[in-house]
Amino acid sequence: MSKKLVQYYSFLFVIVLFLLSGCAEASSSEASLKAAKKDIVVNIGVQGKTGILPYARDHKYFEKAFEKVGVKVTWNEFASGPPHFEALASGRLDFGSVGGTPVIAGQSGNIDFKAIAVTADGRKGNSILVPKGSSIKELKDLKNKKIAVAKGSSAYNFLYMALDRAGLTDKDIELIQLQPDEARPALDNGSIDAWSVWEPYVTTAVFQTGAKVLASGEDLNINAPSFLIARTKFTEEHPDLTVLFLKTYEEVRRHYVENLDEVAKEIAQSQKVDVKIIETVLKKSDPILSPATAEFSKAHQKQADFLYSVGGINKKLDTSKVIENKFVEQALKELTNK
């Protein structure tokens, strides 16, 4: 073999070793990154059976996405928005989906969290229901009536705003604090005269018992955005996982809205509920994933100002202090460039 050929093969051998070494280092780096996250558990809160997060849980979308980076996912079920914030405050929850009023109550209670995305404009979410055959025909007829609501929920703020439209206050009614699983039987057996609640409880009661919608957010033109929330410390320690959470949510949301008939059948079968109920709920839900735009921020601030004016919260808030758009903006940008 010639000297030049020997030199060539020697050079080629060095290059191959260098490339293999680089691959090994990259592989080692990826392994180290995954190992560094192996003890991280992402705790996600969920309520109800028909939203994006319940659907994602049933199909393990988040488990699959986070498994790729060596992170585990656990789910925590809540009856309404306010309990999410108790869990956030104690460090037992990292992400959740709630209405605007729980966000306001959480901020008022000095809980350390961020509202990281808007998930709905809230116009169709809340309604006041009365039982079949009720003599209540207008909002003003609620005077001196027993009305159930989950305190601190989006339906709580909606009730106060609806009463205000009718020239009434909470002093004109008997407010009964009930979670949805308690309020529905109370409405059915006549223990209460009306119920302020959100979907899917509204449509389910209408279909199953003949309950009537006295007023909805759409009727009253009340814009009340809902949010994805996150524990501040988690977002600071794991901004990459916060973006991953939002990207996964958006991918599920797109599948959800593009396949409503299929999704409705799946949910109806798993919950053993009439598919027409689920179809109606899904068509009314209109889920989005968006930064808190100027319009959404203004509507949310208006809610907080109203709650303060009627004594629903004990201090005036600047709601922009808990809104954080950078994660959802990054998530949507990465999905667009994908």
CSV table of C-alpha atoms in Angstrom, one decimal:
chain,number,residue,atom,x,y,z
A,1,MET,CA,0.0,0.0,0.0
A,2,SER,CA,1.4,3.4,-0.9
A,3,LYS,CA,2.3,6.0,1.7
A,4,LYS,CA,-0.4,8.4,0.4
A,5,LEU,CA,-3.0,5.7,0.7
A,6,VAL,CA,-2.0,4.9,4.2
A,7,GLN,CA,-2.3,8.6,5.1
A,8,TYR,CA,-5.7,8.8,3.5
A,9,TYR,CA,-7.1,5.9,5.4
A,10,SER,CA,-5.5,7.3,8.6
A,11,PHE,CA,-7.2,10.6,8.0
A,12,LEU,CA,-10.6,8.9,7.2
A,13,PHE,CA,-10.3,6.8,10.4
A,14,VAL,CA,-9.8,10.0,12.5
A,15,ILE,CA,-12.8,11.6,10.9
A,16,VAL,CA,-15.0,8.5,11.6
A,17,LEU,CA,-13.8,8.5,15.2
A,18,PHE,CA,-14.6,12.2,15.5
A,19,LEU,CA,-18.1,11.7,14.1
A,20,LEU,CA,-18.8,8.7,16.3
A,21,SER,CA,-17.6,10.7,19.3
A,22,GLY,CA,-19.9,13.5,18.4
A,23,CYS,CA,-22.8,11.2,18.0
A,24,ALA,CA,-22.0,9.6,21.3
A,25,GLU,CA,-21.8,13.0,23.0
A,26,ALA,CA,-25.1,14.0,21.5
A,27,SER,CA,-26.7,10.7,22.5
A,28,SER,CA,-25.2,11.1,26.0
A,29,SER,CA,-26.5,14.7,26.2
A,30,GLU,CA,-30.0,13.6,25.3
A,31,ALA,CA,-29.8,10.8,27.8
A,32,SER,CA,-28.6,13.2,30.4
A,33,LEU,CA,-31.5,15.6,29.7
A,34,LYS,CA,-34.0,12.8,29.9
A,35,ALA,CA,-32.4,11.4,33.1
A,36,ALA,CA,-32.5,14.9,34.7
A,37,LYS,CA,-36.2,15.0,34.2
A,38,LYS,CA,-37.0,11.4,35.2
A,39,ASP,CA,-38.2,12.4,38.7
A,40,ILE,CA,-40.4,15.2,37.4
A,41,VAL,CA,-44.2,14.6,37.7
A,42,VAL,CA,-46.6,17.0,35.9
A,43,ASN,CA,-49.9,17.3,37.9
A,44,ILE,CA,-52.8,18.3,35.7
A,45,GLY,CA,-56.2,19.3,37.1
A,46,VAL,CA,-59.4,18.3,35.3
A,47,GLN,CA,-63.2,18.9,35.8
A,48,GLY,CA,-66.2,17.5,34.0
A,49,LYS,CA,-66.2,14.9,31.3
A,50,THR,CA,-66.5,16.7,28.0
A,51,GLY,CA,-63.7,19.3,27.7
A,52,ILE,CA,-60.3,19.1,26.1
A,53,LEU,CA,-58.5,18.0,29.2
A,54,PRO,CA,-60.9,15.1,30.1
A,55,TYR,CA,-60.7,14.0,26.5
A,56,ALA,CA,-56.9,14.1,26.5
A,57,ARG,CA,-56.8,12.2,29.8
A,58,ASP,CA,-59.0,9.4,28.3
A,59,HIS,CA,-56.7,9.1,25.3
A,60,LYS,CA,-53.4,9.6,27.2
A,61,TYR,CA,-52.2,12.4,24.9
A,62,PHE,CA,-50.2,14.2,27.7
A,63,GLU,CA,-48.7,10.9,28.9
A,64,LYS,CA,-47.4,10.2,25.4
A,65,ALA,CA,-46.0,13.7,24.9
A,66,PHE,CA,-44.3,14.0,28.2
A,67,GLU,CA,-43.0,10.4,28.2
A,68,LYS,CA,-40.7,11.4,25.3
A,69,VAL,CA,-38.8,13.8,27.6
A,70,GLY,CA,-38.8,11.4,30.6
A,71,VAL,CA,-41.6,13.1,32.5
A,72,LYS,CA,-44.6,11.5,34.2
A,73,VAL,CA,-48.2,12.8,34.2
A,74,THR,CA,-50.8,12.5,36.9
A,75,TRP,CA,-54.4,13.7,36.9
A,76,ASN,CA,-56.4,15.4,39.7
A,77,GLU,CA,-60.2,15.7,39.4
A,78,PHE,CA,-62.1,18.7,40.8
A,79,ALA,CA,-65.8,19.6,40.9
A,80,SER,CA,-65.2,23.2,40.0
A,81,GLY,CA,-62.5,25.9,39.5
A,82,PRO,CA,-61.9,27.1,43.1
A,83,PRO,CA,-60.5,23.8,44.4
A,84,HIS,CA,-57.8,24.0,41.6
A,85,PHE,CA,-56.3,27.0,43.4
A,86,GLU,CA,-56.2,25.2,46.8
A,87,ALA,CA,-54.1,22.5,45.1
A,88,LEU,CA,-51.9,25.1,43.3
A,89,ALA,CA,-51.3,26.8,46.6
A,90,SER,CA,-50.1,23.6,48.2
A,91,GLY,CA,-47.9,22.6,45.3
A,92,ARG,CA,-50.1,19.6,44.4
A,93,LEU,CA,-51.1,21.0,41.0
A,94,ASP,CA,-49.1,22.4,38.1
A,95,PHE,CA,-51.8,23.0,35.4
A,96,GLY,CA,-55.5,23.3,35.1
A,97,SER,CA,-58.4,24.8,33.1
A,98,VAL,CA,-60.9,27.1,34.8
A,99,GLY,CA,-63.3,29.9,34.3
A,100,GLY,CA,-62.4,33.6,34.8
A,101,THR,CA,-64.0,34.0,38.2
A,102,PRO,CA,-61.8,31.4,39.9
A,103,VAL,CA,-58.8,33.1,38.4
A,104,ILE,CA,-60.0,36.4,40.0
A,105,ALA,CA,-60.6,34.7,43.3
A,106,GLY,CA,-57.2,33.0,43.2
A,107,GLN,CA,-55.5,36.3,42.5
A,108,SER,CA,-57.5,38.0,45.3
A,109,GLY,CA,-56.3,35.2,47.6
A,110,ASN,CA,-52.6,35.9,46.7
A,111,ILE,CA,-52.1,32.5,45.3
A,112,ASP,CA,-48.9,32.3,43.2
A,113,PHE,CA,-50.0,31.3,39.7
A,114,LYS,CA,-50.2,32.5,36.1
A,115,ALA,CA,-53.0,32.5,33.6
A,116,ILE,CA,-51.1,31.2,30.6
A,117,ALA,CA,-53.7,31.0,27.8
A,118,VAL,CA,-57.4,31.7,27.0
A,119,THR,CA,-59.5,28.7,26.2
A,120,ALA,CA,-62.9,30.2,25.6
A,121,ASP,CA,-64.7,33.6,25.4
A,122,GLY,CA,-67.3,32.4,27.9
A,123,ARG,CA,-70.4,33.7,26.1
A,124,LYS,CA,-72.0,30.2,25.9
A,125,GLY,CA,-70.6,28.6,29.0
A,126,ASN,CA,-72.9,29.8,31.9
A,127,SER,CA,-76.6,29.8,32.3
A,128,ILE,CA,-79.3,30.1,35.0
A,129,LEU,CA,-81.6,27.2,34.9
A,130,VAL,CA,-85.1,26.8,36.4
A,131,PRO,CA,-87.0,23.5,36.7
A,132,LYS,CA,-89.7,22.3,34.3
A,133,GLY,CA,-93.0,24.0,35.0
A,134,SER,CA,-91.4,26.8,37.0
A,135,SER,CA,-93.3,30.1,37.4
A,136,ILE,CA,-90.0,32.0,37.0
A,137,LYS,CA,-90.1,33.6,33.5
A,138,GLU,CA,-87.8,36.6,33.7
A,139,LEU,CA,-84.7,37.5,35.7
A,140,LYS,CA,-86.7,39.8,37.9
A,141,ASP,CA,-88.8,36.9,39.0
A,142,LEU,CA,-85.7,35.5,40.9
A,143,LYS,CA,-86.5,37.9,43.8
A,144,ASN,CA,-86.9,36.1,47.1
A,145,LYS,CA,-86.0,32.7,45.4
A,146,LYS,CA,-83.5,30.1,46.4
A,147,ILE,CA,-80.6,30.0,43.9
A,148,ALA,CA,-77.8,27.5,43.9
A,149,VAL,CA,-74.3,28.2,42.7
A,150,ALA,CA,-70.7,27.0,43.4
A,151,LYS,CA,-69.2,30.0,45.2
A,152,GLY,CA,-66.1,31.4,43.4
A,153,SER,CA,-67.0,29.6,40.1
A,154,SER,CA,-67.6,31.3,36.7
A,155,ALA,CA,-71.3,30.7,37.3
A,156,TYR,CA,-71.0,32.7,40.5
A,157,ASN,CA,-69.9,35.9,38.8
A,158,PHE,CA,-72.4,35.2,36.0
A,159,LEU,CA,-75.2,35.1,38.6
A,160,TYR,CA,-74.2,38.4,40.1
A,161,MET,CA,-74.1,40.0,36.7
A,162,ALA,CA,-77.4,38.6,35.7
A,163,LEU,CA,-79.0,39.9,38.9
A,164,ASP,CA,-77.5,43.3,38.3
A,165,ARG,CA,-79.1,43.4,34.8
A,166,ALA,CA,-82.5,42.7,36.5
A,167,GLY,CA,-82.0,45.5,39.1
A,168,LEU,CA,-81.4,42.9,41.9
A,169,THR,CA,-78.6,42.1,44.3
A,170,ASP,CA,-77.6,39.1,46.3
A,171,LYS,CA,-79.7,40.5,49.2
A,172,ASP,CA,-82.8,40.0,47.1
A,173,ILE,CA,-82.3,36.2,46.8
A,174,GLU,CA,-81.4,33.3,49.0
A,175,LEU,CA,-78.0,32.2,47.8
A,176,ILE,CA,-77.3,28.4,48.3
A,177,GLN,CA,-73.7,27.3,48.0
A,178,LEU,CA,-73.7,24.0,46.2
A,179,GLN,CA,-71.3,22.1,43.9
A,180,PRO,CA,-72.9,20.8,40.7
A,181,ASP,CA,-73.3,17.2,42.0
A,182,GLU,CA,-75.3,18.6,44.9
A,183,ALA,CA,-77.2,21.3,43.0
A,184,ARG,CA,-78.6,19.0,40.3
A,185,PRO,CA,-80.6,16.8,42.7
A,186,ALA,CA,-81.7,19.9,44.5
A,187,LEU,CA,-83.1,21.4,41.3
A,188,ASP,CA,-84.8,18.1,40.4
A,189,ASN,CA,-86.6,17.7,43.8
A,190,GLY,CA,-87.6,21.3,44.1
A,191,SER,CA,-85.3,22.2,47.0
A,192,ILE,CA,-84.0,25.2,45.0
A,193,ASP,CA,-85.8,27.5,42.6
A,194,ALA,CA,-82.9,28.1,40.2
A,195,TRP,CA,-79.4,27.1,39.5
A,196,SER,CA,-76.5,29.1,38.0
A,197,VAL,CA,-74.1,26.7,36.4
A,198,TRP,CA,-71.9,26.0,33.4
A,199,GLU,CA,-71.7,23.4,30.6
A,200,PRO,CA,-72.2,20.4,30.3
A,201,TYR,CA,-74.5,20.6,33.4
A,202,VAL,CA,-76.8,23.1,31.6
A,203,THR,CA,-77.5,21.0,28.5
A,204,THR,CA,-77.7,17.7,30.5
A,205,ALA,CA,-80.4,19.1,32.8
A,206,VAL,CA,-82.3,20.5,29.9
A,207,PHE,CA,-82.3,17.2,28.0
A,208,GLN,CA,-82.8,14.9,31.0
A,209,THR,CA,-85.4,16.8,33.1
A,210,GLY,CA,-86.9,19.5,30.9
A,211,ALA,CA,-85.2,22.3,32.8
A,212,LYS,CA,-85.4,25.7,31.1
A,213,VAL,CA,-82.6,28.2,30.5
A,214,LEU,CA,-83.7,31.5,32.0
A,215,ALA,CA,-80.7,33.4,30.8
A,216,SER,CA,-77.3,32.5,29.3
A,217,GLY,CA,-74.1,34.4,28.8
A,218,GLU,CA,-74.9,34.7,25.1
A,219,ASP,CA,-78.4,36.1,25.9
A,220,LEU,CA,-76.9,38.8,28.2
A,221,ASN,CA,-73.8,39.4,25.9
A,222,ILE,CA,-71.4,38.7,28.8
A,223,ASN,CA,-67.9,38.0,27.6
A,224,ALA,CA,-66.2,36.0,30.4
A,225,PRO,CA,-62.9,34.3,29.2
A,226,SER,CA,-61.7,31.0,30.6
A,227,PHE,CA,-58.1,30.2,31.1
A,228,LEU,CA,-55.4,27.6,31.4
A,229,ILE,CA,-53.6,28.2,34.7
A,230,ALA,CA,-50.1,27.1,35.9
A,231,ARG,CA,-48.2,27.2,39.1
A,232,THR,CA,-45.7,30.0,38.8
A,233,LYS,CA,-42.8,28.1,40.3
A,234,PHE,CA,-43.3,25.3,37.8
A,235,THR,CA,-43.3,27.7,34.8
A,236,GLU,CA,-40.1,29.3,36.1
A,237,GLU,CA,-38.3,26.0,36.7
A,238,HIS,CA,-39.6,24.2,33.6
A,239,PRO,CA,-40.5,26.7,30.8
A,240,ASP,CA,-39.9,24.0,28.2
A,241,LEU,CA,-42.5,21.7,29.8
A,242,THR,CA,-44.9,24.6,30.1
A,243,VAL,CA,-44.6,25.1,26.3
A,244,LEU,CA,-44.9,21.4,25.8
A,245,PHE,CA,-48.1,21.3,27.9
A,246,LEU,CA,-49.6,24.1,25.7
A,247,LYS,CA,-48.5,22.5,22.4
A,248,THR,CA,-50.1,19.2,23.5
A,249,TYR,CA,-53.3,21.0,24.5
A,250,GLU,CA,-53.5,22.7,21.1
A,251,GLU,CA,-52.9,19.5,19.2
A,252,VAL,CA,-55.7,17.8,21.1
A,253,ARG,CA,-58.0,20.8,20.7
A,254,ARG,CA,-57.5,20.8,16.9
A,255,HIS,CA,-58.4,17.1,16.7
A,256,TYR,CA,-61.3,17.7,19.0
A,257,VAL,CA,-62.9,20.5,17.0
A,258,GLU,CA,-62.2,18.9,13.6
A,259,ASN,CA,-63.8,15.6,14.6
A,260,LEU,CA,-66.8,16.7,16.7
A,261,ASP,CA,-69.1,13.9,15.6
A,262,GLU,CA,-66.5,11.2,16.3
A,263,VAL,CA,-65.6,12.8,19.7
A,264,ALA,CA,-69.2,13.1,20.7
A,265,LYS,CA,-69.9,9.4,20.0
A,266,GLU,CA,-66.8,8.4,22.0
A,267,ILE,CA,-67.8,10.5,25.0
A,268,ALA,CA,-71.4,9.5,24.9
A,269,GLN,CA,-70.4,5.8,24.9
A,270,SER,CA,-67.9,6.1,27.7
A,271,GLN,CA,-70.2,8.2,29.9
A,272,LYS,CA,-73.4,6.3,28.9
A,273,VAL,CA,-75.1,9.5,27.9
A,274,ASP,CA,-77.4,10.3,25.0
A,275,VAL,CA,-75.1,11.3,22.1
A,276,LYS,CA,-77.5,14.3,21.3
A,277,ILE,CA,-76.6,15.8,24.7
A,278,ILE,CA,-72.9,15.5,24.0
A,279,GLU,CA,-73.2,16.9,20.5
A,280,THR,CA,-75.1,19.9,21.8
A,281,VAL,CA,-72.5,20.5,24.6
A,282,LEU,CA,-69.6,20.3,22.1
A,283,LYS,CA,-71.2,22.6,19.6
A,284,LYS,CA,-71.7,25.2,22.3
A,285,SER,CA,-68.3,24.9,23.9
A,286,ASP,CA,-66.2,26.4,21.0
A,287,PRO,CA,-62.8,25.9,22.6
A,288,ILE,CA,-59.8,28.0,21.5
A,289,LEU,CA,-56.2,28.4,22.5
A,290,SER,CA,-55.1,32.0,22.5
A,291,PRO,CA,-53.0,34.6,24.3
A,292,ALA,CA,-54.9,37.0,26.4
A,293,THR,CA,-55.6,39.6,23.7
A,294,ALA,CA,-56.6,43.2,24.6
A,295,GLU,CA,-60.2,42.2,24.2
A,296,PHE,CA,-60.0,39.2,26.5
A,297,SER,CA,-57.9,41.1,29.1
A,298,LYS,CA,-60.4,44.0,29.1
A,299,ALA,CA,-63.3,41.6,29.6
A,300,HIS,CA,-61.5,39.8,32.5
A,301,GLN,CA,-60.6,43.1,34.2
A,302,LYS,CA,-64.3,44.1,33.9
A,303,GLN,CA,-65.3,40.9,35.7
A,304,ALA,CA,-62.9,41.6,38.5
A,305,ASP,CA,-64.0,45.2,38.8
A,306,PHE,CA,-67.7,44.1,38.9
A,307,LEU,CA,-67.0,41.5,41.6
A,308,TYR,CA,-65.2,44.1,43.7
A,309,SER,CA,-68.1,46.5,43.3
A,310,VAL,CA,-70.7,44.0,44.6
A,311,GLY,CA,-68.4,42.6,47.4
A,312,GLY,CA,-67.6,39.4,45.7
A,313,ILE,CA,-63.9,40.0,46.3
A,314,ASN,CA,-62.4,42.3,49.1
A,315,LYS,CA,-59.9,44.3,47.0
A,316,LYS,CA,-59.5,45.9,43.7
A,317,LEU,CA,-57.2,43.9,41.3
A,318,ASP,CA,-55.0,44.6,38.4
A,319,THR,CA,-55.7,41.3,36.6
A,320,SER,CA,-52.8,41.8,34.1
A,321,LYS,CA,-50.4,40.9,36.9
A,322,VAL,CA,-51.3,37.2,36.6
A,323,ILE,CA,-51.6,37.0,32.8
A,324,GLU,CA,-48.5,35.5,31.1
A,325,ASN,CA,-48.7,35.2,27.3
A,326,LYS,CA,-45.1,34.2,26.4
A,327,PHE,CA,-45.6,30.5,26.8
A,328,VAL,CA,-48.6,30.2,24.6
A,329,GLU,CA,-47.1,32.5,22.0
A,330,GLN,CA,-44.0,30.2,21.9
A,331,ALA,CA,-46.1,27.1,21.7
A,332,LEU,CA,-48.2,28.4,18.8
A,333,LYS,CA,-45.1,29.6,17.0
A,334,GLU,CA,-43.4,26.2,17.3
A,335,LEU,CA,-46.6,24.4,16.0
A,336,THR,CA,-46.8,26.8,13.1
A,337,ASN,CA,-43.2,26.1,12.2
A,338,LYS,CA,-43.5,22.3,12.7
